[in-house]
XYZ file of C-alpha atoms in Angstrom:
297
model
C 0.110 -0.103 0.468
C 2.903 2.120 1.171
C 4.815 1.532 -2.906
C 1.564 2.058 -4.211
C 0.591 5.002 -2.747
C 4.875 6.757 -3.465
C 4.692 5.451 -6.746
C 1.183 8.073 -7.352
C 2.973 11.185 -5.447
C 5.892 10.886 -7.551
C 3.918 10.629 -10.999
C 2.136 13.635 -8.920
C 4.629 15.080 -8.399
C 6.340 14.976 -12.702
C 3.263 15.941 -13.485
C 3.341 19.340 -11.235
C 7.071 19.704 -12.120
C 6.648 20.021 -15.787
C 3.281 21.167 -16.046
C 5.165 24.273 -14.028
C 8.546 24.426 -16.056
C 6.135 24.043 -19.514
C 4.161 27.170 -18.065
C 6.932 28.989 -16.568
C 8.988 28.985 -19.948
C 6.231 29.769 -21.818
C 4.994 33.698 -19.437
C 9.287 34.111 -19.412
C 9.651 33.643 -23.598
C 7.044 35.217 -24.370
C 7.438 38.202 -22.002
C 11.368 38.803 -22.897
C 10.568 38.493 -26.433
C 7.499 40.897 -26.517
C 10.196 43.023 -24.157
C 13.366 43.224 -26.334
C 12.090 42.671 -30.254
C 9.270 44.796 -31.821
C 9.356 43.956 -35.067
C 6.538 41.204 -35.675
C 7.501 39.167 -38.118
C 10.979 38.110 -35.919
C 8.556 37.361 -33.184
C 7.426 35.324 -34.969
C 9.917 33.390 -36.076
C 10.986 33.811 -32.155
C 8.385 32.209 -31.062
C 8.827 29.300 -33.503
C 12.039 28.524 -32.314
C 11.169 28.621 -28.705
C 8.838 26.447 -30.160
C 10.098 23.681 -30.966
C 13.250 24.166 -27.999
C 10.449 23.664 -26.144
C 9.160 21.033 -27.624
C 12.975 19.078 -27.967
C 14.282 19.542 -24.672
C 10.796 18.102 -23.238
C 10.986 15.179 -26.187
C 15.147 14.168 -23.561
C 13.042 14.882 -20.642
C 10.318 12.329 -20.918
C 12.550 10.373 -23.014
C 14.897 10.055 -19.894
C 12.246 9.217 -17.278
C 10.766 6.768 -19.401
C 13.777 5.015 -20.215
C 15.237 5.500 -16.562
C 11.353 3.966 -14.913
C 12.382 1.710 -18.021
C 14.856 0.133 -16.193
C 13.990 0.418 -12.642
C 11.524 -1.786 -14.227
C 13.692 -4.835 -15.781
C 15.839 -4.543 -12.116
C 12.580 -5.368 -10.591
C 11.497 -7.691 -12.852
C 14.975 -9.095 -12.815
C 15.308 -9.440 -8.807
C 11.317 -10.399 -9.045
C 12.099 -13.496 -11.190
C 15.465 -14.939 -9.436
C 12.789 -14.798 -6.193
C 10.056 -16.739 -7.825
C 13.270 -19.942 -8.983
C 14.312 -19.526 -5.149
C 10.577 -19.683 -3.564
C 9.239 -22.534 -6.045
C 13.019 -24.264 -4.872
C 12.111 -24.067 -1.275
C 8.470 -24.893 -1.887
C 9.831 -27.801 -3.734
C 11.843 -29.106 -1.172
C 9.641 -28.679 1.993
C 6.982 -29.779 0.621
C 9.331 -33.243 -0.574
C 10.614 -33.547 2.949
C 7.722 -32.718 5.297
C 5.836 -34.997 2.762
C 8.357 -38.099 3.238
C 8.714 -37.235 7.059
C 5.276 -37.108 8.014
C 5.106 -40.416 5.879
C 7.914 -41.862 8.319
C 6.390 -40.368 11.918
C 2.859 -41.733 10.746
C 4.595 -45.592 9.739
C 6.134 -45.703 13.468
C 2.339 -44.476 14.754
C 1.295 -47.061 13.547
C 3.975 -49.629 13.859
C 3.275 -48.504 18.053
C -0.704 -48.878 17.941
C 0.070 -52.354 16.505
C 3.242 -53.422 19.470
C 0.071 -54.975 22.217
C 3.638 -54.390 24.225
C 1.963 -50.471 24.091
C 0.385 -49.433 27.024
C -3.761 -49.004 25.594
C -3.244 -45.214 28.068
C -0.709 -43.973 25.360
C -3.439 -45.249 21.570
C -5.063 -42.188 21.742
C -1.357 -40.073 22.340
C -0.751 -42.031 18.796
C -3.524 -41.447 16.972
C -3.334 -37.637 17.383
C -0.468 -37.812 16.357
C -1.686 -39.911 13.558
C -4.229 -37.287 12.580
C -1.477 -33.815 12.800
C 0.021 -35.783 10.437
C -2.277 -35.551 7.788
C -3.111 -32.411 8.745
C 0.682 -31.245 7.630
C 0.900 -33.530 4.760
C -2.712 -31.862 3.552
C -1.020 -28.135 4.350
C 1.730 -28.793 2.026
C -0.927 -30.424 -0.602
C -3.328 -26.526 -0.128
C 0.367 -24.241 -0.361
C 0.631 -26.495 -3.701
C -2.915 -25.786 -4.760
C -2.291 -22.012 -3.820
C 1.132 -21.592 -4.915
C -0.429 -23.296 -8.902
C -3.378 -20.426 -8.138
C -1.340 -17.450 -8.350
C 1.394 -17.920 -10.233
C -1.854 -19.036 -12.847
C -3.033 -16.196 -12.606
C -3.747 -14.968 -16.409
C -5.980 -17.995 -17.325
C -8.629 -16.163 -19.230
C -12.006 -17.302 -17.373
C -14.834 -18.924 -20.014
C -18.109 -20.519 -19.742
C -19.273 -23.519 -18.143
C -21.446 -24.478 -16.377
C -21.817 -24.563 -12.563
C -24.665 -26.795 -12.288
C -22.221 -29.604 -13.456
C -19.448 -28.191 -10.833
C -21.767 -28.285 -8.402
C -22.665 -31.846 -8.650
C -19.591 -32.748 -9.484
C -17.829 -31.217 -6.418
C -20.688 -32.420 -4.027
C -20.121 -36.221 -5.030
C -17.130 -35.881 -4.097
C -17.641 -34.756 -0.660
C -20.202 -35.932 0.409
C -18.267 -39.596 -0.929
C -14.821 -38.148 1.298
C -18.148 -36.890 4.786
C -20.758 -40.289 4.821
C -22.273 -38.497 7.814
C -21.952 -34.985 6.176
C -26.008 -33.903 4.983
C -24.701 -31.491 2.168
C -28.394 -29.598 0.310
C -28.003 -28.313 -3.297
C -30.337 -26.153 -4.565
C -29.929 -25.026 -8.826
C -31.304 -25.122 -12.005
C -30.798 -27.653 -14.038
C -27.874 -25.273 -15.927
C -26.198 -22.757 -15.600
C -23.535 -21.252 -17.625
C -20.999 -18.623 -15.720
C -17.936 -17.294 -17.293
C -15.350 -18.817 -14.842
C -12.167 -20.650 -13.979
C -12.223 -24.552 -13.851
C -10.379 -23.729 -10.665
C -13.031 -22.951 -9.450
C -14.475 -27.140 -8.411
C -11.402 -26.639 -6.063
C -12.289 -23.508 -4.431
C -16.814 -25.307 -3.982
C -14.399 -27.902 -2.513
C -12.825 -26.282 0.588
C -15.444 -24.070 1.524
C -18.026 -27.995 1.980
C -14.036 -29.432 3.534
C -13.802 -26.310 5.818
C -17.422 -26.473 7.218
C -17.322 -29.426 7.900
C -14.423 -30.427 8.972
C -15.068 -27.146 11.735
C -18.149 -28.400 12.677
C -18.728 -28.773 15.941
C -21.368 -31.780 14.967
C -21.249 -35.615 14.696
C -23.584 -35.081 11.262
C -22.956 -31.112 10.435
C -25.406 -29.713 8.143
C -24.582 -27.682 4.881
C -26.300 -25.744 2.196
C -25.302 -24.830 -1.522
C -27.509 -22.606 -3.527
C -27.197 -20.600 -6.638
C -29.036 -17.546 -6.631
C -28.636 -15.185 -10.575
C -28.966 -11.114 -9.383
C -28.646 -8.370 -11.474
C -25.050 -8.372 -12.197
C -24.133 -12.221 -12.146
C -23.931 -14.989 -10.295
C -24.942 -16.022 -6.446
C -23.047 -19.034 -4.559
C -24.273 -19.715 -1.093
C -22.355 -22.100 1.041
C -24.683 -22.061 3.934
C -23.493 -24.195 7.321
C -23.724 -25.029 10.707
C -21.207 -24.439 12.499
C -19.660 -22.502 15.397
C -19.221 -20.100 13.339
C -16.648 -17.875 10.897
C -13.568 -16.496 13.519
C -12.349 -12.980 13.799
C -9.728 -13.596 10.792
C -10.260 -15.543 8.363
C -13.469 -13.564 8.208
C -10.663 -10.599 7.405
C -9.078 -13.109 4.688
C -11.817 -13.403 2.919
C -13.151 -10.132 2.655
C -9.885 -7.980 2.865
C -7.221 -10.600 1.703
C -4.749 -10.000 4.344
C -3.417 -10.632 8.066
C -1.812 -8.648 10.934
C 1.396 -9.137 11.951
C -0.296 -11.026 15.445
C -2.822 -12.439 13.948
C -2.985 -14.931 11.888
C -5.857 -17.616 9.272
C -5.516 -20.879 10.343
C -5.598 -22.612 7.224
C -4.983 -21.948 3.541
C -8.754 -22.827 2.145
C -10.307 -20.170 2.331
C -6.397 -18.342 1.042
C -7.451 -20.425 -2.093
C -10.858 -19.413 -2.176
C -10.749 -15.940 -2.277
C -7.237 -16.448 -4.530
C -9.553 -18.678 -6.667
C -12.627 -16.367 -7.042
C -10.888 -12.778 -7.733
C -8.912 -14.175 -10.208
C -11.701 -15.058 -12.098
C -12.966 -11.008 -11.114
C -15.477 -11.866 -8.713
C -16.172 -11.369 -5.180
C -16.683 -13.846 -1.560
C -18.138 -11.980 0.457
C -19.195 -14.067 4.470
C -22.510 -12.736 6.311
C -23.089 -11.682 9.907
C -25.913 -14.383 11.363
C -26.234 -15.726 14.768
C -24.917 -18.652 14.595
C -22.849 -20.382 11.921
C -21.320 -18.958 9.084
C -22.959 -17.858 5.588
C -20.623 -17.092 2.904
C -21.463 -15.774 -0.576
C -19.051 -15.526 -3.332
C -20.370 -13.375 -6.370
C -19.591 -14.458 -10.051
C -19.396 -12.495 -13.335
C -22.070 -13.856 -15.263
């Protein structure tokens, strides 16, 4: 934000300086010519000459400013590309090691579970170890998904059948969460301009609603509504509600230094929807959570 404001101030400062110099040049040179030259023809020739001189000087100045900005932009681009290469390498290394280490930890936990000599009171701890390693592996997968969504930000949108996408996602989520109830309210067909990644965003919302529910049999409802500006996808659950930090992620896409989102799912949702030209909005309610994805028609 500060960088953007600084660039804006710089542009305004350059424009104002150019305007001030231009006006001063015209006023001063016109005054000098009128005071020193009485011949109309000579005055006309001098006016033309100083006009061409101003144009030439302005051209050189604009060229110098533009070229300087280009060189600065090229240096910044080179640094960003280098940083992206390093980040990609670190990302692959971290995911690979994280997955392998978690597999080792989980495997040893399973061996201990199968060992009859291990005290029974240790079993809950082993189950928790396996659960946490599974979460770390899932975190690595979501990190890759978020990275791909960010790097593929220029992926063109196209008309997709939203109804078919919702049905496919709901079937997958039902298979993974058989105890959950997922209701749908959508038209027979509903074409909207978006990216195929919208399925991943919908899956993240449904998984998030079910996994964070405090009920043994969570219920989620997904509905499609046509508005004057496009399509709204409304995901409603009966969970404990959306924490303030998660709401900030959806609404603004930022975190403060002292508060952090609990996962990457909502980051993935917001990134995909915003890149498709849409928006994400959590709705205030007394219980549960309602999230609205708005997509252009």
